[in-house]
PDB file of C-alpha atoms in Angstrom:
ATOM      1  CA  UNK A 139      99.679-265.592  43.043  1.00 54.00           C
ATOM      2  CA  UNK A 140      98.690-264.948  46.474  1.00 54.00           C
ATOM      3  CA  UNK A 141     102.582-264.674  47.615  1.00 54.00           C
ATOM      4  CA  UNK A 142     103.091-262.170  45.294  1.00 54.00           C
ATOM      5  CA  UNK A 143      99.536-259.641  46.753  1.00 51.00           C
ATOM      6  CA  UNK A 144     101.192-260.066  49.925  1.00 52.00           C
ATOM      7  CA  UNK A 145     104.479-259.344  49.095  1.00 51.00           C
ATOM      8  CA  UNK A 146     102.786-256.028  46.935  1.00 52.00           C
ATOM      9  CA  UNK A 147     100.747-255.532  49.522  1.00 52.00           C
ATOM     10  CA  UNK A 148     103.245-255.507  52.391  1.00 52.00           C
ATOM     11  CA  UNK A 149     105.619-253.388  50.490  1.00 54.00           C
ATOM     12  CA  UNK A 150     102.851-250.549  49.732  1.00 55.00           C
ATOM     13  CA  UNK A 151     101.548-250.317  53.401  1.00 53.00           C
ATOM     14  CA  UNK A 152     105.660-249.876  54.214  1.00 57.00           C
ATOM     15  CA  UNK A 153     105.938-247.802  51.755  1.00 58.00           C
ATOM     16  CA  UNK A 154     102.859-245.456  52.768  1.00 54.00           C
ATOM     17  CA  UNK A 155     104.055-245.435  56.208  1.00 52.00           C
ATOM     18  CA  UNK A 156     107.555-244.065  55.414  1.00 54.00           C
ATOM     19  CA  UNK A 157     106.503-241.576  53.110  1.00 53.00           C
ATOM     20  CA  UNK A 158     103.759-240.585  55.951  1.00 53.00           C
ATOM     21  CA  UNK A 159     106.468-240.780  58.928  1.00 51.00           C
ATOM     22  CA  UNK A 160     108.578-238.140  56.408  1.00 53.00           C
ATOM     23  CA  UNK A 161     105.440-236.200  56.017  1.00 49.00           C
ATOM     24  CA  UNK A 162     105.815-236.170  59.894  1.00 53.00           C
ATOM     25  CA  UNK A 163     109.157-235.168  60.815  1.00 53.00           C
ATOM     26  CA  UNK A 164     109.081-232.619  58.043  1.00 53.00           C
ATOM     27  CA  UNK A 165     106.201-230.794  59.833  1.00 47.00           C
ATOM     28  CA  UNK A 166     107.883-231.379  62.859  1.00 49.00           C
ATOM     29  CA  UNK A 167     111.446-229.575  61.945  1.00 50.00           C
ATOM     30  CA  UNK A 168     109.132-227.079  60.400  1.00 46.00           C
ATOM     31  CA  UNK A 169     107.770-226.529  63.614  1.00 46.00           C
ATOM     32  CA  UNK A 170     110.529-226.741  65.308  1.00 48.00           C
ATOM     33  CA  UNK A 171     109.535-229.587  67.510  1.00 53.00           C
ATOM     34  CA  UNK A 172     111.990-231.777  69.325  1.00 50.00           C
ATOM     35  CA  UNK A 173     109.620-234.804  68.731  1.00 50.00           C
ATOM     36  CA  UNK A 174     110.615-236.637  71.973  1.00 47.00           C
ATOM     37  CA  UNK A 175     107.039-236.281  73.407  1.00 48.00           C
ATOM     38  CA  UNK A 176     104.790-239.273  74.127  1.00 47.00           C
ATOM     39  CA  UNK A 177     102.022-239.273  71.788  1.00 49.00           C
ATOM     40  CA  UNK A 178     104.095-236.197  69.517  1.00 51.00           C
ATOM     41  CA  UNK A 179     101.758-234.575  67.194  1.00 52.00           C
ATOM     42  CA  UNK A 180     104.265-231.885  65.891  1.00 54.00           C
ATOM     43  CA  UNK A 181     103.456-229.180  68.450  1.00 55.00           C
ATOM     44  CA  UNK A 182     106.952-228.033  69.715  1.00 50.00           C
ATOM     45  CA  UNK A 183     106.089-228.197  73.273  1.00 48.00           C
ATOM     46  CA  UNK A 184     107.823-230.732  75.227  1.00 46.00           C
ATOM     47  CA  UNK A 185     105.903-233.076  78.148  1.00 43.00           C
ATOM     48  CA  UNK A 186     107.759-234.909  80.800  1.00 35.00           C
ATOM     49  CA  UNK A 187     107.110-238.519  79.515  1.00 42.00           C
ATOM     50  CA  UNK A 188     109.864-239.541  76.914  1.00 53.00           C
ATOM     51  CA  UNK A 189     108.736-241.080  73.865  1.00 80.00           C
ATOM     52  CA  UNK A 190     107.930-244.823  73.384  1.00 86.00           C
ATOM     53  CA  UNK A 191     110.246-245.352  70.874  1.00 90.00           C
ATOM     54  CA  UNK A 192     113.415-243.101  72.373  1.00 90.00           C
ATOM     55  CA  UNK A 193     113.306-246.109  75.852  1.00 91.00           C
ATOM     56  CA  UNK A 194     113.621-248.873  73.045  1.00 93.00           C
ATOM     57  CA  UNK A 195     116.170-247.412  70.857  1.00 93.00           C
ATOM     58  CA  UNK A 196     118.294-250.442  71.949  1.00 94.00           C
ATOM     59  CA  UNK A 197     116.145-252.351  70.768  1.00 95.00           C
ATOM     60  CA  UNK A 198     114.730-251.177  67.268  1.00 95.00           C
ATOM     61  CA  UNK A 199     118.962-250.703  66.226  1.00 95.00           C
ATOM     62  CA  UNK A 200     119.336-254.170  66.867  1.00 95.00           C
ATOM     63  CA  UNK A 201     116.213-255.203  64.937  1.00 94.00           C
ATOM     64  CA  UNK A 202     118.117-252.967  62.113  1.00 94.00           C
ATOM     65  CA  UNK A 203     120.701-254.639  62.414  1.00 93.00           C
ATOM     66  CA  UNK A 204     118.953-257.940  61.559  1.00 90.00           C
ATOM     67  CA  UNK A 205     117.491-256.331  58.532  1.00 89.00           C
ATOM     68  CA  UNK A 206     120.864-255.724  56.773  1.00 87.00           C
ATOM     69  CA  UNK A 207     120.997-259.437  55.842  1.00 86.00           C
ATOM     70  CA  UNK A 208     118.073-259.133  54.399  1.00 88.00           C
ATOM     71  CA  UNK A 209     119.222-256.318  52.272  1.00 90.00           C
ATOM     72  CA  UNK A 210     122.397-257.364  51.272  1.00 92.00           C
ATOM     73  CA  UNK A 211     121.479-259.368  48.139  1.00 91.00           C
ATOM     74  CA  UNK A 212     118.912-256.868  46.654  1.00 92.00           C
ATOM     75  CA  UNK A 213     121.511-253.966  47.352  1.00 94.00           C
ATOM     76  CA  UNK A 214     124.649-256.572  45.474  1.00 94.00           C
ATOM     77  CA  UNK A 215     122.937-255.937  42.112  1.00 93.00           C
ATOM     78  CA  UNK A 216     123.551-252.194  42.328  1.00 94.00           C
ATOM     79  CA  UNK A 217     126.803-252.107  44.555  1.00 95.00           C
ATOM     80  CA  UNK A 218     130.245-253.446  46.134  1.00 95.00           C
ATOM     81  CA  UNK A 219     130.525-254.377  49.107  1.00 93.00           C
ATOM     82  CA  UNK A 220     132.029-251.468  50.705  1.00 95.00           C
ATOM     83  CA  UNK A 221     129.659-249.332  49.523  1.00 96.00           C
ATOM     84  CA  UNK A 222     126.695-251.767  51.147  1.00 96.00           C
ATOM     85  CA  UNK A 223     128.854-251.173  54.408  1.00 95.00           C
ATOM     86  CA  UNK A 224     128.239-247.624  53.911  1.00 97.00           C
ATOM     87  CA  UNK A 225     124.999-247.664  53.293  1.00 96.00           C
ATOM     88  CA  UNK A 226     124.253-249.793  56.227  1.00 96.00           C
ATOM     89  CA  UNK A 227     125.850-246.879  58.743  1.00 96.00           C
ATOM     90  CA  UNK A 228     123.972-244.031  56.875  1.00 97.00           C
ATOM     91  CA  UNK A 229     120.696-246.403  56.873  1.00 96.00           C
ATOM     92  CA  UNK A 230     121.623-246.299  60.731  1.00 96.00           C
ATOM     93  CA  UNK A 231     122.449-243.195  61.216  1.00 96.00           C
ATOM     94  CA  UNK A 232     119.455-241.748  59.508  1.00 96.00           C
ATOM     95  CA  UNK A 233     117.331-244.483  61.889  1.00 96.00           C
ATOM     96  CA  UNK A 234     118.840-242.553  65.078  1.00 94.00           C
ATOM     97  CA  UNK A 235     117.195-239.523  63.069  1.00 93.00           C
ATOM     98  CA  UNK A 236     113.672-240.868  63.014  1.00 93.00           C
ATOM     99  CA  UNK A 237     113.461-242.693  66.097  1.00 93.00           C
ATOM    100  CA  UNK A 238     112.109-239.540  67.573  1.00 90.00           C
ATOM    101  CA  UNK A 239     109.918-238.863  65.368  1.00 88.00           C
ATOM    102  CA  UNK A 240     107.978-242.270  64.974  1.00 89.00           C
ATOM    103  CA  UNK A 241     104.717-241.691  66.080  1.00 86.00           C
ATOM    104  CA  UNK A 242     102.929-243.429  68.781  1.00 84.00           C
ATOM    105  CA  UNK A 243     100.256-245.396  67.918  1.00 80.00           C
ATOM    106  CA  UNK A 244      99.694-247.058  71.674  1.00 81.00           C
ATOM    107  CA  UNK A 245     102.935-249.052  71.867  1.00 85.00           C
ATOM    108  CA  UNK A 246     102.372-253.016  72.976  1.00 84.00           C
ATOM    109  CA  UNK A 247      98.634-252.708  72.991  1.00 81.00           C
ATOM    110  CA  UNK A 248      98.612-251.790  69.285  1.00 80.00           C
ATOM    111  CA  UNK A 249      99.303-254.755  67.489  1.00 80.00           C
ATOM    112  CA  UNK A 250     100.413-252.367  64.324  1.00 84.00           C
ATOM    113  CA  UNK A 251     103.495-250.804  66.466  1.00 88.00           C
ATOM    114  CA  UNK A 252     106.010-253.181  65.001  1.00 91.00           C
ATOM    115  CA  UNK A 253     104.950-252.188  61.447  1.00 90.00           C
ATOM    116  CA  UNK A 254     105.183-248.724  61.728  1.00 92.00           C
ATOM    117  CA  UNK A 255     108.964-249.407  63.599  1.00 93.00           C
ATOM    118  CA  UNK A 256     109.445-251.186  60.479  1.00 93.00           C
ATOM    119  CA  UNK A 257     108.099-248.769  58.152  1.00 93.00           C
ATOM    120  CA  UNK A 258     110.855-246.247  59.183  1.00 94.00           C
ATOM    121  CA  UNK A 259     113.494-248.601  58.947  1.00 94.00           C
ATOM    122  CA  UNK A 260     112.915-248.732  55.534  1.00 94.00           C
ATOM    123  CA  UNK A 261     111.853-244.918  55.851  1.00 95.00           C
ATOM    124  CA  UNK A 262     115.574-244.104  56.756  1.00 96.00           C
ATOM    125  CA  UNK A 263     117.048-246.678  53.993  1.00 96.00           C
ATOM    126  CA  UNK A 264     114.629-244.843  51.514  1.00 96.00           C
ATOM    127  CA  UNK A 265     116.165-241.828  52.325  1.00 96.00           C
ATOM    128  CA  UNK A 266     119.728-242.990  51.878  1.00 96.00           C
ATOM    129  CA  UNK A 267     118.637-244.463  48.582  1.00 96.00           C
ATOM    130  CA  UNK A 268     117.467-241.051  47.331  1.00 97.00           C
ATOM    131  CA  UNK A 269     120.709-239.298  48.697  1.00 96.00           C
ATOM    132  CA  UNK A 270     122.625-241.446  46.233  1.00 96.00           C
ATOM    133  CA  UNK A 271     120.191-240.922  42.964  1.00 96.00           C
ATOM    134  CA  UNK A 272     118.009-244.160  43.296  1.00 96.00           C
ATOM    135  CA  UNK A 273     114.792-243.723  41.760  1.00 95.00           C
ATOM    136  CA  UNK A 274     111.372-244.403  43.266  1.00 95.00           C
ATOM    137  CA  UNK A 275     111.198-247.287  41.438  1.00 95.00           C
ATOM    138  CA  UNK A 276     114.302-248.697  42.159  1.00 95.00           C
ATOM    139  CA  UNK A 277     114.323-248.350  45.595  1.00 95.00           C
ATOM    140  CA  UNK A 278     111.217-250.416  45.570  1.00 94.00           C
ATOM    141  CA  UNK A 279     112.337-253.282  43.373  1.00 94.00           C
ATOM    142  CA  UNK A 280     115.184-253.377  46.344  1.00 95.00           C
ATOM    143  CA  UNK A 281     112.615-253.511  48.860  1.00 94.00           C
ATOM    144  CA  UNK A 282     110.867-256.001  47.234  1.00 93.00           C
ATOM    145  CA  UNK A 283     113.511-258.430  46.297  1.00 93.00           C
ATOM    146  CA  UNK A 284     114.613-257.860  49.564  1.00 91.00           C
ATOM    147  CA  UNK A 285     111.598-259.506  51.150  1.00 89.00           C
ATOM    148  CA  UNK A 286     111.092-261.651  48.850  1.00 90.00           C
ATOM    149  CA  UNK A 287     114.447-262.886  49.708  1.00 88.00           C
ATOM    150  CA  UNK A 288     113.194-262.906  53.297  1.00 87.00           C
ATOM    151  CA  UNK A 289     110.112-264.752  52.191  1.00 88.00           C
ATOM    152  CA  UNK A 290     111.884-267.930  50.578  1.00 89.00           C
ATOM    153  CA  UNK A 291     113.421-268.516  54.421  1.00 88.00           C
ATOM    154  CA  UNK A 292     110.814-270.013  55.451  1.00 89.00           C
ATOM    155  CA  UNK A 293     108.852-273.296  54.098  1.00 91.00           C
ATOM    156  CA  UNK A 294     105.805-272.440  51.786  1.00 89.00           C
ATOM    157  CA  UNK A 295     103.387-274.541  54.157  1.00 90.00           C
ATOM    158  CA  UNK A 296     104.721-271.598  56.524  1.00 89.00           C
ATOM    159  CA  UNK A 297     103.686-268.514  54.076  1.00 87.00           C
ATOM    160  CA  UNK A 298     100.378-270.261  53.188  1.00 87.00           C
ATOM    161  CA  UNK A 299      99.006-270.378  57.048  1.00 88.00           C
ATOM    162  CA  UNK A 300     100.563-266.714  57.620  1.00 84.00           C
ATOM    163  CA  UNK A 301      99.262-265.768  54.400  1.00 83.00           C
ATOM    164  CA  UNK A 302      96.085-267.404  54.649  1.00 85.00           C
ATOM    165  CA  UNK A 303      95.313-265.461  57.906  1.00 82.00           C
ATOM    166  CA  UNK A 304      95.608-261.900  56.370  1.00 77.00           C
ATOM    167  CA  UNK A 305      92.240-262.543  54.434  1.00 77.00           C
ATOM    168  CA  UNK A 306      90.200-264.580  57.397  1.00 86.00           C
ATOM    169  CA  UNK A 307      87.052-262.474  58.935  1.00 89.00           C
ATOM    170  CA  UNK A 308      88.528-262.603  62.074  1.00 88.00           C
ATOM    171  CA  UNK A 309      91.269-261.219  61.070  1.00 85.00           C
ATOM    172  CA  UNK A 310      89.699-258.648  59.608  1.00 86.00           C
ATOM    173  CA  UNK A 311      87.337-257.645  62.211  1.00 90.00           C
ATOM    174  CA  UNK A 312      90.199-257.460  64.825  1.00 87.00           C
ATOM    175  CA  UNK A 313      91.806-254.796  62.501  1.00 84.00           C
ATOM    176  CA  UNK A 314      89.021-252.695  61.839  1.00 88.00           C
ATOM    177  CA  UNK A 315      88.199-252.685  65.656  1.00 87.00           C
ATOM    178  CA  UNK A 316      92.140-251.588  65.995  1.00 79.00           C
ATOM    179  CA  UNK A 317      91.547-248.964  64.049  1.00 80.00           C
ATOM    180  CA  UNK A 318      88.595-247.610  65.711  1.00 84.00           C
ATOM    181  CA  UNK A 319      90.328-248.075  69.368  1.00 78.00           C
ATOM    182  CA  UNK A 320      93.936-246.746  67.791  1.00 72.00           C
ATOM    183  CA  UNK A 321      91.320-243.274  65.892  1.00 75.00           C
ATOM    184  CA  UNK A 322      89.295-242.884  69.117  1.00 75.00           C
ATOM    185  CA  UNK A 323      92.716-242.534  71.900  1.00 64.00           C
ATOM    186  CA  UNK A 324      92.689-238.779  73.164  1.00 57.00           C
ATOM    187  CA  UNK A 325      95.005-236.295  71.397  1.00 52.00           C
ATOM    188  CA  UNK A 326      97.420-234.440  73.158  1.00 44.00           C
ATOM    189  CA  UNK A 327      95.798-230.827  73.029  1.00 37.00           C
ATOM    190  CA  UNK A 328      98.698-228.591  74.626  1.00 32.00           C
TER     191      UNK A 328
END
């Protein structure tokens, strides 16, 4: 039972990122913001220091990359192979879109940075979904089998210490003290 809250639980925080990091980049074309400044807030106005994410593009394509393995049996039940070839270059292609856009929520010190960079991976594979007619719903079940099918990898004695640590009071007080030191960091007032 617990398993299954964290799977639910991790694919509702991904999901509420992605849907916030389109929220984003919608105000941001709006505004007709480049969204390559550290720190971007959706002001149009550009500042000298590139963003966090743009100097690790390298990087966060290759960590796409890995994903698509993942993917690849959840996206089986709804198409052939070439099309999953296809919708791993427009799932890439539409990652080169948001790259830009991801905001920055203090890079290595914020121990939440690799979710959000993973919240618009599957931000960019939503999208592709919806271009081809996939429902809400049924893009979800695909995330969800998907890690799911990530989760059985790895031994349960593995998810059950992982797991187990999501609900200790440390835990928790080292998040909520995140949170306060990520809501407190200056705003970029230009």
């Amino acid at each position: 039972m617990k398993k299954n809250i964290i799977i639910t639980s991790a694919v509702s925080a991904t999901i509420i990122a992605g849907i916030t990091l389109l929220i984003i980049n919608s105000a941001k074309k709006k505004n007709a913001c480049s969204g390559i400044c550290a720190e971007c807030s959706g002001c149009g106005k550009k500042l000298l220091t590139p963003a966090y994410y743009v100097q690790k593009e390298k990087l966060l394509k290759k960590e796409l990359s890995k994903k698509e393995d993942i993917f690849k049996p959840a996206l089986r039940k709804y198409y052939q192979d070439t099309e999953i070839q296809q919708i791993i270059a427009e799932t890439s292609a539409q990652f080169d879109l948001l790259i830009p856009a991801i905001p920055y929520i203090g890079g290595d010190e914020n121990p939440r940075t690799e979710d959000i960079e993973n919240a618009a991976m599957v931000l960019a594979f939503y999208k592709v979904q919806k271009e081809r007619g996939r429902t809400t719903n049924e893009i979800g079940r695909m995330i969800d089998d998907s890690i799911k099918h990530e989760l059985q990898q790895y031994p349960g004695w593995i998810l059950h210490i992982v797991g187990s640590r999501f609900f200790s009071q440390k835990y928790k007080r080292l998040e909520k003290e995140n949170a306060i030191r990520s809501q407190s960091r200056k705003r970029n007032n230009l």
